[in-house]
Tab-separated table of C-alpha atoms in Angstrom:
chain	number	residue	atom	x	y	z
A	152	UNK	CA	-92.689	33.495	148.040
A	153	UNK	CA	-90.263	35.867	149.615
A	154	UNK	CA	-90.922	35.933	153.637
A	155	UNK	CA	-89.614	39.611	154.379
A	156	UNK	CA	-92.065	41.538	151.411
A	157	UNK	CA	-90.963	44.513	153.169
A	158	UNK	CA	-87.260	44.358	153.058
A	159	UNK	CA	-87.514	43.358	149.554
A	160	UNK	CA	-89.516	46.703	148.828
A	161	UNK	CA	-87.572	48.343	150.220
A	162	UNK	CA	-84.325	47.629	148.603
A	163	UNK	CA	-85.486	48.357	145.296
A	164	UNK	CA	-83.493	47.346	142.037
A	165	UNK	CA	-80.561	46.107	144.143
A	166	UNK	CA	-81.529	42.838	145.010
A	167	UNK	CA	-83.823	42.709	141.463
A	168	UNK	CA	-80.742	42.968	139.271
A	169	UNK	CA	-79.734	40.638	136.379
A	170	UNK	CA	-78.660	37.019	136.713
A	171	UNK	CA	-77.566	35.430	134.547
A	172	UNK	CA	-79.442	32.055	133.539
A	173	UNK	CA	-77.794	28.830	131.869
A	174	UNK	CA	-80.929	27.187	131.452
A	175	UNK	CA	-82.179	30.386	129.173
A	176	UNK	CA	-78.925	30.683	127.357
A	177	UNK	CA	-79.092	26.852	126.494
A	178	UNK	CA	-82.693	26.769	125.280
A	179	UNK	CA	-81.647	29.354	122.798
A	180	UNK	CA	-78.546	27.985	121.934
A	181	UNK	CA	-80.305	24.718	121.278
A	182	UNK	CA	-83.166	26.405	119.399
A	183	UNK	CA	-80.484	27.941	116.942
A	184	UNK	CA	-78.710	25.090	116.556
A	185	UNK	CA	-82.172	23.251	115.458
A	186	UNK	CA	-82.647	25.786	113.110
A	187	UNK	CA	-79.387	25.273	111.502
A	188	UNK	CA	-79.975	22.093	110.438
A	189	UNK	CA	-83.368	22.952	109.008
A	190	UNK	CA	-81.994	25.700	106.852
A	191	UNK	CA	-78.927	23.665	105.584
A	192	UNK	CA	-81.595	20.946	104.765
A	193	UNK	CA	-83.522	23.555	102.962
A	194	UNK	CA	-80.203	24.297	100.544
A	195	UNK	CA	-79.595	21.159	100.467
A	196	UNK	CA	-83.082	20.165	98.874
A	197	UNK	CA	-83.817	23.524	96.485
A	198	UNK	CA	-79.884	23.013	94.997
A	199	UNK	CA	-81.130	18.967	94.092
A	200	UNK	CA	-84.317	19.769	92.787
A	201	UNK	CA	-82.271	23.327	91.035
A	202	UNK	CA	-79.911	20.014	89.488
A	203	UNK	CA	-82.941	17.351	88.901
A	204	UNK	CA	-84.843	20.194	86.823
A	205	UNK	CA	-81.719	21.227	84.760
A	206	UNK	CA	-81.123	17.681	83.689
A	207	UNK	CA	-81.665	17.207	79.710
A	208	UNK	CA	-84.478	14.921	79.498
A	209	UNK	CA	-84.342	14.981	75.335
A	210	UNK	CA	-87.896	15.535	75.485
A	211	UNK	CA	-90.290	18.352	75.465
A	212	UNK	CA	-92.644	17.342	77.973
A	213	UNK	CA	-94.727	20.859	78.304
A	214	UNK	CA	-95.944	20.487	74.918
A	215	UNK	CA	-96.679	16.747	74.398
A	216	UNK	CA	-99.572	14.915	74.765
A	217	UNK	CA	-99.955	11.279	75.045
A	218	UNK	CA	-102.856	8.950	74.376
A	219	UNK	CA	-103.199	5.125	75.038
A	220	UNK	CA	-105.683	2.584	73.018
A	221	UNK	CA	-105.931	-0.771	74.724
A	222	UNK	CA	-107.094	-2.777	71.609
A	223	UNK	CA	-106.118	-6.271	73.090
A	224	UNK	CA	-108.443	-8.787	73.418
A	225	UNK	CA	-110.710	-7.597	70.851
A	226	UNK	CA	-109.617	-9.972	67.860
A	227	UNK	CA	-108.631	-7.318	65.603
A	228	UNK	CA	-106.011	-8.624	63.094
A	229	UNK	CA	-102.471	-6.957	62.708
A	230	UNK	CA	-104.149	-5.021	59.510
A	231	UNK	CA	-106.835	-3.814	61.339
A	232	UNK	CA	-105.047	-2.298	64.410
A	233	UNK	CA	-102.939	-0.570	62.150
A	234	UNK	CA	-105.378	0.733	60.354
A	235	UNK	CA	-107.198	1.918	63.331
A	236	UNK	CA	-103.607	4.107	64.654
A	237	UNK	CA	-103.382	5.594	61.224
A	238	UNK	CA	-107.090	6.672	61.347
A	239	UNK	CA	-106.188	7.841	64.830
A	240	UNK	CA	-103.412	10.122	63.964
A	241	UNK	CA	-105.378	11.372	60.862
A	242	UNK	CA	-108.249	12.772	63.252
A	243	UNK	CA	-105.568	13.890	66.004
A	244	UNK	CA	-103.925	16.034	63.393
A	245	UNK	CA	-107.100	18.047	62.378
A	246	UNK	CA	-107.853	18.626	66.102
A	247	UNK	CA	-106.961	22.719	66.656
A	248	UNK	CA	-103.823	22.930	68.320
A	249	UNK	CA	-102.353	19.780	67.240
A	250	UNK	CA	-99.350	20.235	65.478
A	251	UNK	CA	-97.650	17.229	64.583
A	252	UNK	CA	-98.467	13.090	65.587
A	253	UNK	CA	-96.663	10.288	65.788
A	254	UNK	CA	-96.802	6.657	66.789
A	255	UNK	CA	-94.091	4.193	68.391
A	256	UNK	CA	-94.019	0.515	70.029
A	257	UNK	CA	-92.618	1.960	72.932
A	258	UNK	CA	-91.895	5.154	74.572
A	259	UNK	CA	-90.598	7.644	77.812
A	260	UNK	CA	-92.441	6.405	80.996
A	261	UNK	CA	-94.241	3.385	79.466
A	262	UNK	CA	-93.699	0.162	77.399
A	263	UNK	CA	-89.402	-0.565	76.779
A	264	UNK	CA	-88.738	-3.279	74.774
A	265	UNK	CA	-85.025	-4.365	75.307
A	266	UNK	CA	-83.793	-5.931	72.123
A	267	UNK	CA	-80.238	-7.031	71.380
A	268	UNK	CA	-77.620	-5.776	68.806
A	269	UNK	CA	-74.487	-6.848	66.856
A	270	UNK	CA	-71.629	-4.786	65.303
A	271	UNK	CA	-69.457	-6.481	62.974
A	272	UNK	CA	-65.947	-6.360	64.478
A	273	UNK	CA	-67.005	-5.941	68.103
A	274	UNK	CA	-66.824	-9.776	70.000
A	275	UNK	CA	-69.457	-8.216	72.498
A	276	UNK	CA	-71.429	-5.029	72.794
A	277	UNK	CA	-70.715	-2.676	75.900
A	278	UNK	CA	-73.438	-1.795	78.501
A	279	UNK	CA	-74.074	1.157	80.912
A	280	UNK	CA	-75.113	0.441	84.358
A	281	UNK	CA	-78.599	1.866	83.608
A	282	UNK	CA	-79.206	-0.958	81.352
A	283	UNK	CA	-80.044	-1.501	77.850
A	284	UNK	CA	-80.145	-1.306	74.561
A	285	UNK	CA	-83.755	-0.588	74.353
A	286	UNK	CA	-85.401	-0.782	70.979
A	287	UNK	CA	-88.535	1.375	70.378
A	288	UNK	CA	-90.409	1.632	66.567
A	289	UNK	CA	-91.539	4.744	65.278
A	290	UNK	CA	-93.270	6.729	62.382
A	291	UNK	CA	-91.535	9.301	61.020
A	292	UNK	CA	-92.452	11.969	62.468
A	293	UNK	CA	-91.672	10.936	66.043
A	294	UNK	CA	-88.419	12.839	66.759
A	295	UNK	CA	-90.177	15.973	65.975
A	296	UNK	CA	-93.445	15.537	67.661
A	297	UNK	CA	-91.342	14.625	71.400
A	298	UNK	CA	-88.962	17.567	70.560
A	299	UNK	CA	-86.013	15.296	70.692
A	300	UNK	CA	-82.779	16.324	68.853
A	301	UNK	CA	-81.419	15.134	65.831
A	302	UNK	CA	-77.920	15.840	66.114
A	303	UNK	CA	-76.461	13.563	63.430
A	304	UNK	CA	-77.484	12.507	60.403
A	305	UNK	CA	-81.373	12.312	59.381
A	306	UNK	CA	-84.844	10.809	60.684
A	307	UNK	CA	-86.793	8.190	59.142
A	308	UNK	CA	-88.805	8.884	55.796
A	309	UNK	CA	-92.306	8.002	54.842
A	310	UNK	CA	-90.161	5.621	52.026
A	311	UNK	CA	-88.287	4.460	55.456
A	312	UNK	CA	-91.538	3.098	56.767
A	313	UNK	CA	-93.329	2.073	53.635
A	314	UNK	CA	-90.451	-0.235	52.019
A	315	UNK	CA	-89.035	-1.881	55.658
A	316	UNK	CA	-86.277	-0.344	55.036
A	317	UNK	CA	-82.984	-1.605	57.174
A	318	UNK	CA	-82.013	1.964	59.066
A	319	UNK	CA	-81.973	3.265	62.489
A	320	UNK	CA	-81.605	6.035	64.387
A	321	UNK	CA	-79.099	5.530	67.303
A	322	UNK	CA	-78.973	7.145	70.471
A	323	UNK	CA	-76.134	9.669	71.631
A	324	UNK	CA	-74.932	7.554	74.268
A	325	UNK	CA	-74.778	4.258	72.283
A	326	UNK	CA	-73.093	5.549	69.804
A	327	UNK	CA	-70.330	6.909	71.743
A	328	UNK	CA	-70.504	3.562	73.374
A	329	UNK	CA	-70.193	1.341	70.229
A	330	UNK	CA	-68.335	4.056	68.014
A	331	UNK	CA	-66.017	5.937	70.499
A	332	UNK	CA	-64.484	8.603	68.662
A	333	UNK	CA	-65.591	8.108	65.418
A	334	UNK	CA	-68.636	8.263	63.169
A	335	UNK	CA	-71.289	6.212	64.147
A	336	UNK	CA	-73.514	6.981	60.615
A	337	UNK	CA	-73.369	4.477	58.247
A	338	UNK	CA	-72.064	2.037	60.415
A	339	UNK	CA	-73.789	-1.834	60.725
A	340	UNK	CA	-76.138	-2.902	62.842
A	341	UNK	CA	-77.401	-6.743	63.390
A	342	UNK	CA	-80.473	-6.819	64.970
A	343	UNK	CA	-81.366	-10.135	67.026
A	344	UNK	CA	-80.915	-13.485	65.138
A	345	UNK	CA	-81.054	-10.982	61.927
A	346	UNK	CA	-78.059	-11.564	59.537
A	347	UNK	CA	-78.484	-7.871	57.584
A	348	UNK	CA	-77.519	-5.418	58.289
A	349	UNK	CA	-79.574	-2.157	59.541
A	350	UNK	CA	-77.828	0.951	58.293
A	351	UNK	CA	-77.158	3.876	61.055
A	352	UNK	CA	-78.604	6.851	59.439
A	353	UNK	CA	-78.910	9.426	62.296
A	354	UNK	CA	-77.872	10.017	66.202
A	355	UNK	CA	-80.392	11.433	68.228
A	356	UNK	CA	-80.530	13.084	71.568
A	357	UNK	CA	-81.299	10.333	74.209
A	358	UNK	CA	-84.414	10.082	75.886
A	359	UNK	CA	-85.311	9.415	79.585
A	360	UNK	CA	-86.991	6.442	79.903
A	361	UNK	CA	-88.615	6.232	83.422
A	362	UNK	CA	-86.376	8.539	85.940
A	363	UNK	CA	-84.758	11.801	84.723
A	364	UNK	CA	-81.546	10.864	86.780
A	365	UNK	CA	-81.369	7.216	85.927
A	366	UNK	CA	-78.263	7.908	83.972
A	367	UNK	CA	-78.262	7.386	80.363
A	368	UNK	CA	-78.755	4.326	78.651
A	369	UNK	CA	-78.412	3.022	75.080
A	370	UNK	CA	-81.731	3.160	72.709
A	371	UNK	CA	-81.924	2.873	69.220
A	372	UNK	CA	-84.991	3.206	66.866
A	373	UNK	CA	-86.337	1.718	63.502
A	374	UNK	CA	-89.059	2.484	61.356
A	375	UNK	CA	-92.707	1.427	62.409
A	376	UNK	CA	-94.237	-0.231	60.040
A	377	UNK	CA	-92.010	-1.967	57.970
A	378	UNK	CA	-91.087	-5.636	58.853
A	379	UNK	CA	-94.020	-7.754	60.151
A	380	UNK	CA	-91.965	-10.271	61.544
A	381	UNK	CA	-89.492	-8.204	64.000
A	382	UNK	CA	-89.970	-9.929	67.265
A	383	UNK	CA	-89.924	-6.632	69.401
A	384	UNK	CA	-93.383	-5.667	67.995
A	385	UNK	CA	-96.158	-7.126	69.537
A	386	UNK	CA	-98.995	-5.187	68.298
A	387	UNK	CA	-99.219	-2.292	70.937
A	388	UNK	CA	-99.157	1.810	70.016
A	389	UNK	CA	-98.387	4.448	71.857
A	390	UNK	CA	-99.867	7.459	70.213
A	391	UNK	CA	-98.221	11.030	70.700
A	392	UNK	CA	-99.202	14.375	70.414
A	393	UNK	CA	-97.570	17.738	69.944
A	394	UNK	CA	-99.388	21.198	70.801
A	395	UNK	CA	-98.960	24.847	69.818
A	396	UNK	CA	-101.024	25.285	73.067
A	397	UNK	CA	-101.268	23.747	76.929
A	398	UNK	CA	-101.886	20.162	76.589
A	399	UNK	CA	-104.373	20.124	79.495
A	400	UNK	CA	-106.217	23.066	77.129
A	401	UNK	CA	-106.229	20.342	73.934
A	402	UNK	CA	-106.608	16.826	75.717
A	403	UNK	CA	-110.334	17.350	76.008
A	404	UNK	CA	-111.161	17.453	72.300
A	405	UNK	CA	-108.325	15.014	71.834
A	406	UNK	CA	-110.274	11.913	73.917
A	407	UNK	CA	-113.425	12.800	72.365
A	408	UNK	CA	-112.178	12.928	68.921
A	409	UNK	CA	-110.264	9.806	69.536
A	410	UNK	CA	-112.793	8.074	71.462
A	411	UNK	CA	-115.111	8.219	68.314
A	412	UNK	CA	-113.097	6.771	66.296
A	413	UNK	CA	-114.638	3.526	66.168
A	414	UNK	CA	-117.525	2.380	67.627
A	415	UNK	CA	-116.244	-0.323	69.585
A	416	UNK	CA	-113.649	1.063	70.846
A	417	UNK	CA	-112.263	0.659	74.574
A	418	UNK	CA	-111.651	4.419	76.780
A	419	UNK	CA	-108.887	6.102	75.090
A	420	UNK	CA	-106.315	7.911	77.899
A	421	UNK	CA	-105.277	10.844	76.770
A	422	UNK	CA	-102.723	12.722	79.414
A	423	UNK	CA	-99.973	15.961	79.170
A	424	UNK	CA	-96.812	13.999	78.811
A	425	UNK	CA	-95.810	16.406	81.706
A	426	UNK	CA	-98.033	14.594	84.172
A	427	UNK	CA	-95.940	12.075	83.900
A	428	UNK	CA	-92.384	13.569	83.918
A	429	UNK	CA	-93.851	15.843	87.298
A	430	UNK	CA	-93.866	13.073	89.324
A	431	UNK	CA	-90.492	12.049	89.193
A	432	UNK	CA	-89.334	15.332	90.816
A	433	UNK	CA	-91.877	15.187	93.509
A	434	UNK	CA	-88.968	13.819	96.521
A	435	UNK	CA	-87.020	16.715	95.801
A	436	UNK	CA	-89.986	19.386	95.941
A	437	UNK	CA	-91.482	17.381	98.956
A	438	UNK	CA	-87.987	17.658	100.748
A	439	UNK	CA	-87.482	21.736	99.985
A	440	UNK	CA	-91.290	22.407	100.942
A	441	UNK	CA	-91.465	20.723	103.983
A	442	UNK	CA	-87.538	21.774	105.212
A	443	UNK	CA	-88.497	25.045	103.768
A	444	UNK	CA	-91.818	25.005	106.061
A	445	UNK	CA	-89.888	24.145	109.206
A	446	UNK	CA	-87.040	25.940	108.770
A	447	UNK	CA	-88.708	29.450	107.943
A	448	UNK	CA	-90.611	28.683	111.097
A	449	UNK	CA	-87.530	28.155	113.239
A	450	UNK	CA	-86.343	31.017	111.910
A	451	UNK	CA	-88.776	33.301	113.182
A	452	UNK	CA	-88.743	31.395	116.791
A	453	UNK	CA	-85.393	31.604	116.789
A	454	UNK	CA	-85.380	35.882	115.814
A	455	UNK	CA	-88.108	36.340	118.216
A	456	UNK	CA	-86.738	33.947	121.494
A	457	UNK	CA	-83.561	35.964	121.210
A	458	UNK	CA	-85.236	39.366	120.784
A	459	UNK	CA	-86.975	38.227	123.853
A	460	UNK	CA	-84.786	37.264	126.277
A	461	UNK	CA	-82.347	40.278	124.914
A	462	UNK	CA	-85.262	42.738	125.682
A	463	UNK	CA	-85.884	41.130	128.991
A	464	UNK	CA	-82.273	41.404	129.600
A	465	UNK	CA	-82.037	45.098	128.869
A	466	UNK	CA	-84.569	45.803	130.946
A	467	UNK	CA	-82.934	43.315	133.815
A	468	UNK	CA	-79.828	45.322	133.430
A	469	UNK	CA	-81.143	48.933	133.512
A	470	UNK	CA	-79.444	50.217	136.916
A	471	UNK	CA	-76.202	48.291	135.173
A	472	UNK	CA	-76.480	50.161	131.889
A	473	UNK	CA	-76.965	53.354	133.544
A	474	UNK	CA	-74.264	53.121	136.170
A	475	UNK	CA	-72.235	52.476	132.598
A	476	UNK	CA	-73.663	55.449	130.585
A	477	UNK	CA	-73.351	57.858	133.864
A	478	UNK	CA	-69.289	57.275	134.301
A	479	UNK	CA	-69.188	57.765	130.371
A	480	UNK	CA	-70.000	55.242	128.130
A	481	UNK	CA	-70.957	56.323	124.853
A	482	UNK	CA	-74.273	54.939	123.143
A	483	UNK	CA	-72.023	53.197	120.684
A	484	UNK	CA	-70.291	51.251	123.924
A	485	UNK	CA	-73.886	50.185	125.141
A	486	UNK	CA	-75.694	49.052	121.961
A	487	UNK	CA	-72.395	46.804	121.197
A	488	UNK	CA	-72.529	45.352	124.440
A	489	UNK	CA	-76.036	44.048	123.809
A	490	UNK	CA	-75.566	43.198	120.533
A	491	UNK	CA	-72.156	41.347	120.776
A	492	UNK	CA	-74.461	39.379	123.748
A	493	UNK	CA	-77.319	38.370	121.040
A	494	UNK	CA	-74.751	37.543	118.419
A	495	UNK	CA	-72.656	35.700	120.714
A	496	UNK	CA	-75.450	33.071	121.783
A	497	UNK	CA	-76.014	32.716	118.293
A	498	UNK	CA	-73.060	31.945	117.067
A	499	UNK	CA	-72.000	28.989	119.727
A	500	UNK	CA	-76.047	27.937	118.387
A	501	UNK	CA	-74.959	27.917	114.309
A	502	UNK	CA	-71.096	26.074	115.203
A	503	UNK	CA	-73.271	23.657	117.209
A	504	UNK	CA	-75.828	23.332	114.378
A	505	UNK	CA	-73.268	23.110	111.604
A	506	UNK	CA	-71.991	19.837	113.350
A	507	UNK	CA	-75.433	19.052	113.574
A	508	UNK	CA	-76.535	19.379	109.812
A	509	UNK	CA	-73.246	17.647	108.506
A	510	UNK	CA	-74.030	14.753	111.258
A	511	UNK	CA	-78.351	14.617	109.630
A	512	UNK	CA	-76.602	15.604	106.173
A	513	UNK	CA	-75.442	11.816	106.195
A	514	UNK	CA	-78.993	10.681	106.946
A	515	UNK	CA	-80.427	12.831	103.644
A	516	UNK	CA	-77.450	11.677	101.063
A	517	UNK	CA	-79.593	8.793	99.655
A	518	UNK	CA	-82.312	11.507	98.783
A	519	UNK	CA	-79.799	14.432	97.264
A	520	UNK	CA	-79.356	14.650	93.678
A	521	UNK	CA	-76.027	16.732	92.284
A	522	UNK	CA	-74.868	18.224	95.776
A	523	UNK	CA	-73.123	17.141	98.520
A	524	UNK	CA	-74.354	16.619	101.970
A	525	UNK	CA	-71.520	19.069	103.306
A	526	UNK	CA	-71.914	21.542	100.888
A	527	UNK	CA	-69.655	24.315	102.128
A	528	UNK	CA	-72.284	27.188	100.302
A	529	UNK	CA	-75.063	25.643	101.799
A	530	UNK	CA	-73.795	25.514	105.185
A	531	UNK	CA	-72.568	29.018	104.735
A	532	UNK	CA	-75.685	30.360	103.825
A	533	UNK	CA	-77.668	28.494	106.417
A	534	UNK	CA	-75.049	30.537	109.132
A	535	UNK	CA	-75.306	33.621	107.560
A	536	UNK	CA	-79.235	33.548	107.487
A	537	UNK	CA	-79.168	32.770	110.847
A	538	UNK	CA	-76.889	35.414	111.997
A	539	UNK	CA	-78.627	37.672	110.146
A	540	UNK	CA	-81.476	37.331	112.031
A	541	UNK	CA	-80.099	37.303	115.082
A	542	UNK	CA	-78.381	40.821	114.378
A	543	UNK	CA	-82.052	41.924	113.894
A	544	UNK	CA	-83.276	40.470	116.539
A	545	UNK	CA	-80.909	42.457	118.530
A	546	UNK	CA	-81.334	45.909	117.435
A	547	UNK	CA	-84.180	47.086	118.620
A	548	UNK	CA	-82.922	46.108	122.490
A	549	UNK	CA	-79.976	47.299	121.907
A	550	UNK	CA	-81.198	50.562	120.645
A	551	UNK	CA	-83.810	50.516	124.316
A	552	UNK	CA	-80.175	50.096	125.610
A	553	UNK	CA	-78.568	53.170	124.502
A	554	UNK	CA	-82.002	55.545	125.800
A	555	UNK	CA	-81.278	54.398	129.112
A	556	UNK	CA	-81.646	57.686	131.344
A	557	UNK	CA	-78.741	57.291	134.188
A	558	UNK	CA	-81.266	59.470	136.080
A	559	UNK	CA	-83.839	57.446	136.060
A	560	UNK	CA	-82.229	54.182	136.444
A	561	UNK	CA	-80.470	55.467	139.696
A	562	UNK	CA	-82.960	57.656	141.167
A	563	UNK	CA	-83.785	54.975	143.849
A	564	UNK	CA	-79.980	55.003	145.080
């Protein structure tokens, strides 16, 4: 668009020379910033899901199997159904790869029956926020088969279950609740409108119950199949499973063992207790993948915009760096120049963008588990992965910098 094409010829790199552009230097300085906050919501994401995943669920989901029998609403009498589970963990047991079996009223991620308590001597019984006390009846061999801890005391006995007898199992947290600082076996339990007591014979780990950070909550257990008449058991079963092997690997043989159990019977679910517990950490991988995604994206915009416009510089500035190199700057002088330039956008970028992420950090607290949204470490990674980069990304110009031949670059003067 120039008028005078000539002139402009003419005059050669003079009137071509650098200038310097705020328009460029704020388009990268906003593009770093941007990627700031998309790496810092990246730590902030893998640390929660690194906390959610290191919680103690008291279970061991990758080797548990569960399997549900809807048998209401086809008459069966209280005998009957339970004659049905027991046939049902019989044939579970002599499927390969089944290890141990067990049945309950209730269980992790399904049926909770909440059931009140008394302790002689306490005027009320305490409560956590996350709510309680949940009752849940189970065979013997239920601790073992779920992989959940007895850390006090014992678990039920087949004499447990056969004679009713009046014992539970109490969960850690209730009976540091009820019992603080002492010994919680032994101790008397009145369950419901009961007047006898139910002998604590064992504390086991506790359990989640639908949400691995739900906070714990007060459970206790009693023998299944005992008393006909206690008024938290309405008939239903959960039947579980525990493998030597992958529970997706064992489920098929499971259902169709199970399913032919009798001939009447409804579709029998059988699912890896882990396709349950996955779930609940799905926000958390969601939030890392997808900040992950975005941010490793900016990233590379961000490296390559900067390498870019620092390249375009260089070559902008080539009369300039060899006017510099000809009265006696050393390559060391040159390449810092450029590189001091790169690193200098960046950083005004990450102390814009660290305002930024503590600002969107407030936005994401609801969805953080275990970390806070101003994590200093996360932050300071975040800053140094972006500086990083940016130190890359000025290398190789800055290296073109320091080849500059002064005879070249002023060979038109």
């Amino acid at each position: 668009s120039t008028p005078d094409l000539a002139g402009a010829l003419k005059s050669g790199e003079r009137e071509g020379s650098y200038q310097r552009s705020r328009t460029r230097a704020g388009l990268l300085v906003a593009q770093t910033s941007l990627t700031v906050v998309l790496l810092a919501g990246t730590g902030l994401f893998v640390r929660s899901l690194r906390n959610v995943l290191g919680l103690d669920i008291g279970l061991d989901a990758p080797r548990v199997m569960v399997a549900d029998v809807n048998v209401f609403g086809l008459g069966w009498s209280r005998p009957q159904i339970d004659g049905l589970f027991g046939q049902l963990v019989d044939r579970a047991k002599g499927v390969p790869g089944v290890v141990d079996a067990a049945l309950s009223t209730g269980g992790p991620f399904g049926w909770q029956f909440g059931y009140t308590f008394r302790v002689p001597g306490l005027d009320s019984v305490p409560l956590p926020p996350s709510g309680g006390p949940y009752l849940n009846a189970v065979t013997p061999d239920f601790f073992r088969t779920m992989g959940t801890k007895i850390l006090k005391g014992r678990s039920f006995t087949e004499v447990d279950s056969a004679s009713g007898a009046r014992v539970a199992v109490v969960g850690e947290t209730l009976a540091r609740l009820i019992w603080p600082g002492g010994d919680a076996l032994g101790k008397c339990m009145i369950l419901g409108r009961d007047s006898t007591c139910t002998e604590v014979v064992g504390v086991a780990a506790d359990q989640v119950q639908y949400d691995p950070t739900e906070g714990a909550k007060m459970q206790y257990y009693v023998p299944l199949g005992g008393r006909r008449d206690s008024a938290h058991d309405n008939g239903h079963r959960t039947l579980w499973l525990r493998t030597s092997d992958d529970p997706h690997l064992v489920a098929p043989a499971v259902q169709h063992v199970l399913g032919s159990a009798a001939p009447d019977l409804p579709y029998v679910s059988v699912r890896p207790l882990e396709d349950l517990v996955e779930p609940q950490y799905r926000p958390w991988r969601l939030g890392a993948m997808v900040f992950g995604l975005f941010g490793g994206l900016a990233l590379v915009l961000a490296a390559v915009g900067l390498y870019g416009v620092l390249a375009y510089t260089v070559a902008q500035r080539t009369r300039e760096l060899g006017v510099r190199i000809a009265l006696g700057a050393m390559p060391r002088d040159v390449f810092g120049l450029v590189v001091r330039h790169g690193l200098r956008v960046a950083a005004i970028g990450i102390a814009i963008g660290v305002v930024l992420a503590v600002v969107a950090g407030n936005v994401l607290a609801s969805l953080l588990y275990g970390v806070s949204p101003y994590d200093p470490l996360v932050l300071a990674v975040a800053a140094a992965v972006l500086l990083a980069a940016a130190a890359t990304a000025s290398y190789l110009p800055a290296r073109r910098a320091t080849r500059v031949d002064p005879m070249e670059a002023l060979r038109y003067e």
